[in-house]
C-alpha cells in the first residue's frame, strides 16, 4: 500500500515523524507532503531521512534542492499513485481549506485530485477545535466519507487542558493499516469490464458513435481494483485517464471490442458490460472518402455482433452483468434483456435525462436481478454507484456458492 502523509503547520508536526515511521513499520510506503507552514515546524530533511524518499514541500516552489520536489502537475501523479491520503496534524486552517475545496498548495490540490480513502487527524488549541466554524468543517468532511481521527484530551502546547492533542501516531497508523486490508472482497476475481462507446467508420474520415463518456465503466474498473480484483478494461474511445493498476485494451469498433472480449474471456470470473456498443455498422467500409453529391444519401447498415448475447451463451459459471440504456419502460426492458442475454444482473440506466446517464459524473440506476427483484440506487457519483454494483455482485457470488 502507498500512502501520502500530508503534514499541516502545527506544533504537533513533529509527531508526524513518528507517524511516518509507524506507517512504514506496517508495510505502507509513505510519500510525505509538507505544507509551507509545516516546513516551519519540521524540516523536509527529517522526513526524507525517515522515509528514504524525496519530500514534497509546495506547489510552485520549484526548489532544486535534493530533498524537495515539486511541479505544477505532480499532485495529479501523487494522487494517482497512492492508495490512501493521511493528513496529520490537520490544522484548523487545513480543515477549512479541505472542506471548501481550496486548491492553493500542493497538499490541497493533491486532496482534490485524490479519489481514495482520506484520514484526517486534527490537532489544535481546544477553543479552535470546539469553535463552530471548525466543527462545521469537520462535519462537512465526515459527510464526504473521510475518516476523522478525533484529537485526544490532554495538556496542550498552549498550556490549556482539553481536546485538541493529536491522536497517538501508533493508533493513527493502526487505523490506516487496518483499512488497507479491509474491503478487499474482490481479491482473487478477474473482472473483465467494457466501457465507453464504439466508433463505426463510414469511410476513412467519418464514423457513427454515441454519447457514452466511459465514466461509468472506468469508475467500475477503479472500484474493482481498489477492492483487490485483477481488472481487464476493454475501452472504446474516451477522454479519460487509464485507471491505475488496470490492464487497458483500447478498441474502436464493436467487432474489435467483441474480439478483445473473447480473447480475454477465459481469464475472467466476472464480466461487466458497461460499454455502449453500436448496434449497427457498415460491414464494408469504403476505402476512400465518400464524395458529396446533389442527391439524397442513405446508409444501409448491418447489425454488429451482440457481444453480451454471445457472452450469455458462453457463460459457464462466470457472473455476467449487463447494462441497459433505456429512455422508457426501464425495468421491464431491462428484465427482458437480462433473460434474452442470460445475465445474472442488469444495471438499468434511464438515459436522456439531465444530470445522469451518458456524459454525466452522476448516475441513477436500477439493478435488476434474475429473480425479478429490483434495487433502485438513488442518484450518486458514478464512483459510489460502482461500489454499490460490486456490493450486489458479491451477494450474487455468495448466493450462487450457497446454491451449489
Ligand atoms: N451490447 C453488446 N453488444 C452489442 C450491443 C449491446 O454487448 N452489439 C451490450 C451492452 O454493452 C449492454 C447491453 O448489451 O451491456 C445492452 O445494451 P443496450 O444498447 O441497452 O441494448 P441492446 O441490446 O442494444 O438493445 P436496444 O438497443 O434494442 O435497447
Short mmCIF file of C-alpha atoms in Angstrom, two decimals, residues 185-349:
data_model
loop_
_atom_site.label_atom_id
_atom_site.label_comp_id
_atom_site.label_asym_id
_atom_site.label_seq_id
_atom_site.Cartn_x
_atom_site.Cartn_y
_atom_site.Cartn_z
CA UNK A 185 -13.64 -8.52 -1.10
CA UNK A 186 -12.93 -8.91 -4.82
CA UNK A 187 -9.47 -10.40 -4.27
CA UNK A 188 -8.97 -13.49 -6.43
CA UNK A 189 -11.51 -12.35 -9.06
CA UNK A 190 -10.53 -11.35 -12.58
CA UNK A 191 -13.07 -8.84 -13.80
CA UNK A 192 -13.43 -8.01 -17.45
CA UNK A 193 -15.12 -4.64 -17.91
CA UNK A 194 -16.09 -2.95 -21.16
CA UNK A 195 -16.53 0.81 -21.25
CA UNK A 196 -17.23 3.75 -23.50
CA UNK A 197 -18.83 3.97 -26.91
CA UNK A 198 -17.76 2.24 -30.08
CA UNK A 199 -16.99 4.14 -33.29
CA UNK A 200 -18.20 2.57 -36.52
CA UNK A 201 -16.48 4.02 -39.60
CA UNK A 202 -18.47 5.11 -42.63
CA UNK A 203 -15.37 5.94 -44.65
CA UNK A 204 -11.79 6.84 -43.68
CA UNK A 205 -12.87 10.17 -42.13
CA UNK A 206 -16.40 9.64 -40.79
CA UNK A 207 -17.95 7.41 -38.18
CA UNK A 208 -21.17 6.81 -36.23
CA UNK A 209 -20.95 6.67 -32.47
CA UNK A 210 -22.95 7.56 -29.36
CA UNK A 211 -22.73 9.87 -26.35
CA UNK A 212 -21.22 7.41 -23.87
CA UNK A 213 -18.30 9.03 -21.97
CA UNK A 214 -16.97 5.79 -20.45
CA UNK A 215 -17.17 7.30 -16.96
CA UNK A 216 -19.33 4.50 -15.53
CA UNK A 217 -17.10 1.72 -16.87
CA UNK A 218 -13.94 3.49 -15.69
CA UNK A 219 -15.48 4.05 -12.23
CA UNK A 220 -16.27 0.33 -12.12
CA UNK A 221 -12.67 -0.54 -13.06
CA UNK A 222 -11.30 1.75 -10.32
CA UNK A 223 -13.69 0.38 -7.71
CA UNK A 224 -12.83 -3.22 -8.62
CA UNK A 225 -9.08 -2.60 -8.40
CA UNK A 226 -9.49 -0.89 -5.01
CA UNK A 227 -11.32 -3.96 -3.79
CA UNK A 228 -8.48 -6.25 -4.81
CA UNK A 229 -9.65 -7.54 -8.21
CA UNK A 230 -7.49 -8.10 -11.22
CA UNK A 231 -9.14 -5.89 -13.84
CA UNK A 232 -9.08 -6.00 -17.64
CA UNK A 233 -10.74 -2.92 -19.10
CA UNK A 234 -11.69 -3.03 -22.77
CA UNK A 235 -12.38 0.53 -23.70
CA UNK A 236 -13.86 2.30 -26.68
CA UNK A 237 -12.52 5.80 -27.49
CA UNK A 238 -12.93 8.04 -24.41
CA UNK A 239 -11.26 11.13 -22.94
CA UNK A 240 -10.36 9.59 -19.58
CA UNK A 241 -7.02 8.71 -17.99
CA UNK A 242 -6.26 4.99 -17.73
CA UNK A 243 -7.09 3.86 -14.18
CA UNK A 244 -4.02 2.81 -12.21
CA UNK A 245 -3.46 -0.92 -11.75
CA UNK A 246 -5.83 -1.86 -14.58
CA UNK A 247 -4.86 -3.57 -17.87
CA UNK A 248 -6.46 -1.38 -20.51
CA UNK A 249 -7.12 -2.57 -24.05
CA UNK A 250 -8.17 0.19 -26.43
CA UNK A 251 -10.60 -0.62 -29.24
CA UNK A 252 -12.68 1.38 -31.69
CA UNK A 253 -15.36 -0.76 -33.26
CA UNK A 254 -17.90 -3.26 -31.95
CA UNK A 255 -16.09 -6.02 -33.85
CA UNK A 256 -12.75 -5.07 -32.22
CA UNK A 257 -14.46 -4.99 -28.83
CA UNK A 258 -16.02 -8.39 -29.41
CA UNK A 259 -12.67 -9.89 -30.44
CA UNK A 260 -10.86 -8.41 -27.41
CA UNK A 261 -13.58 -9.64 -25.04
CA UNK A 262 -13.49 -13.18 -26.46
CA UNK A 263 -9.70 -13.23 -26.37
CA UNK A 264 -9.68 -12.50 -22.62
CA UNK A 265 -12.85 -14.33 -21.63
CA UNK A 266 -11.13 -17.45 -20.32
CA UNK A 267 -9.32 -15.38 -17.67
CA UNK A 268 -12.48 -13.69 -16.37
CA UNK A 269 -14.61 -14.80 -13.43
CA UNK A 270 -16.90 -11.76 -13.74
CA UNK A 271 -17.80 -9.77 -16.87
CA UNK A 272 -19.37 -6.33 -16.66
CA UNK A 273 -20.59 -4.95 -19.99
CA UNK A 274 -20.89 -1.24 -19.36
CA UNK A 275 -19.95 -0.25 -22.93
CA UNK A 276 -22.50 1.39 -25.19
CA UNK A 277 -21.84 -0.79 -28.21
CA UNK A 278 -23.18 0.38 -31.56
CA UNK A 279 -25.94 -1.93 -32.75
CA UNK A 280 -25.31 -1.27 -36.45
CA UNK A 281 -22.30 -0.72 -38.65
CA UNK A 282 -21.24 -0.58 -42.24
CA UNK A 283 -19.83 -4.02 -42.82
CA UNK A 284 -17.88 -2.89 -45.92
CA UNK A 285 -16.27 0.46 -45.30
CA UNK A 286 -15.26 2.38 -48.47
CA UNK A 287 -11.50 2.80 -48.78
CA UNK A 288 -11.82 6.42 -49.86
CA UNK A 289 -13.72 9.41 -48.57
CA UNK A 290 -17.29 9.42 -49.84
CA UNK A 291 -17.87 12.45 -52.08
CA UNK A 292 -20.79 14.80 -51.71
CA UNK A 293 -23.43 14.65 -54.44
CA UNK A 294 -26.55 16.71 -55.01
CA UNK A 295 -28.80 13.72 -54.41
CA UNK A 296 -30.13 12.24 -51.19
CA UNK A 297 -27.91 9.75 -49.48
CA UNK A 298 -28.92 6.72 -47.46
CA UNK A 299 -26.92 4.28 -45.44
CA UNK A 300 -27.56 0.61 -45.31
CA UNK A 301 -26.23 -0.80 -42.09
CA UNK A 302 -25.76 -4.32 -40.83
CA UNK A 303 -26.13 -5.45 -37.23
CA UNK A 304 -22.94 -5.61 -35.18
CA UNK A 305 -22.18 -8.75 -33.17
CA UNK A 306 -24.19 -8.71 -29.91
CA UNK A 307 -21.29 -9.25 -27.52
CA UNK A 308 -23.46 -9.61 -24.43
CA UNK A 309 -25.66 -12.23 -26.08
CA UNK A 310 -22.57 -14.22 -27.11
CA UNK A 311 -21.24 -13.93 -23.55
CA UNK A 312 -24.56 -15.24 -22.29
CA UNK A 313 -24.19 -18.32 -24.47
CA UNK A 314 -20.61 -18.92 -23.27
CA UNK A 315 -21.39 -18.05 -19.67
CA UNK A 316 -20.19 -21.18 -17.81
CA UNK A 317 -20.05 -20.30 -14.09
CA UNK A 318 -18.89 -16.73 -14.53
CA UNK A 319 -21.07 -13.86 -13.41
CA UNK A 320 -22.41 -11.77 -16.25
CA UNK A 321 -23.55 -8.20 -15.64
CA UNK A 322 -25.19 -6.32 -18.49
CA UNK A 323 -26.26 -2.71 -18.81
CA UNK A 324 -29.47 -1.45 -20.32
CA UNK A 325 -29.72 2.12 -21.53
CA UNK A 326 -33.39 2.95 -21.91
CA UNK A 327 -35.46 6.05 -22.41
CA UNK A 328 -38.73 4.38 -21.28
CA UNK A 329 -40.09 1.21 -19.57
CA UNK A 330 -36.81 0.91 -17.72
CA UNK A 331 -37.31 -2.15 -15.52
CA UNK A 332 -39.42 -4.15 -17.95
CA UNK A 333 -36.93 -3.68 -20.81
CA UNK A 334 -34.00 -4.47 -18.50
CA UNK A 335 -35.62 -7.68 -17.32
CA UNK A 336 -36.26 -8.81 -20.86
CA UNK A 337 -32.59 -8.04 -21.77
CA UNK A 338 -31.47 -10.00 -18.71
CA UNK A 339 -33.47 -13.03 -19.80
CA UNK A 340 -32.67 -12.91 -23.50
CA UNK A 341 -28.92 -12.41 -22.89
CA UNK A 342 -28.63 -14.83 -19.95
CA UNK A 343 -27.25 -12.25 -17.49
CA UNK A 344 -27.15 -12.51 -13.70
CA UNK A 345 -27.89 -8.84 -13.27
CA UNK A 346 -28.68 -5.86 -15.46
CA UNK A 347 -27.86 -2.30 -14.46
CA UNK A 348 -30.71 -0.32 -15.93
CA UNK A 349 -29.95 3.23 -16.78
#
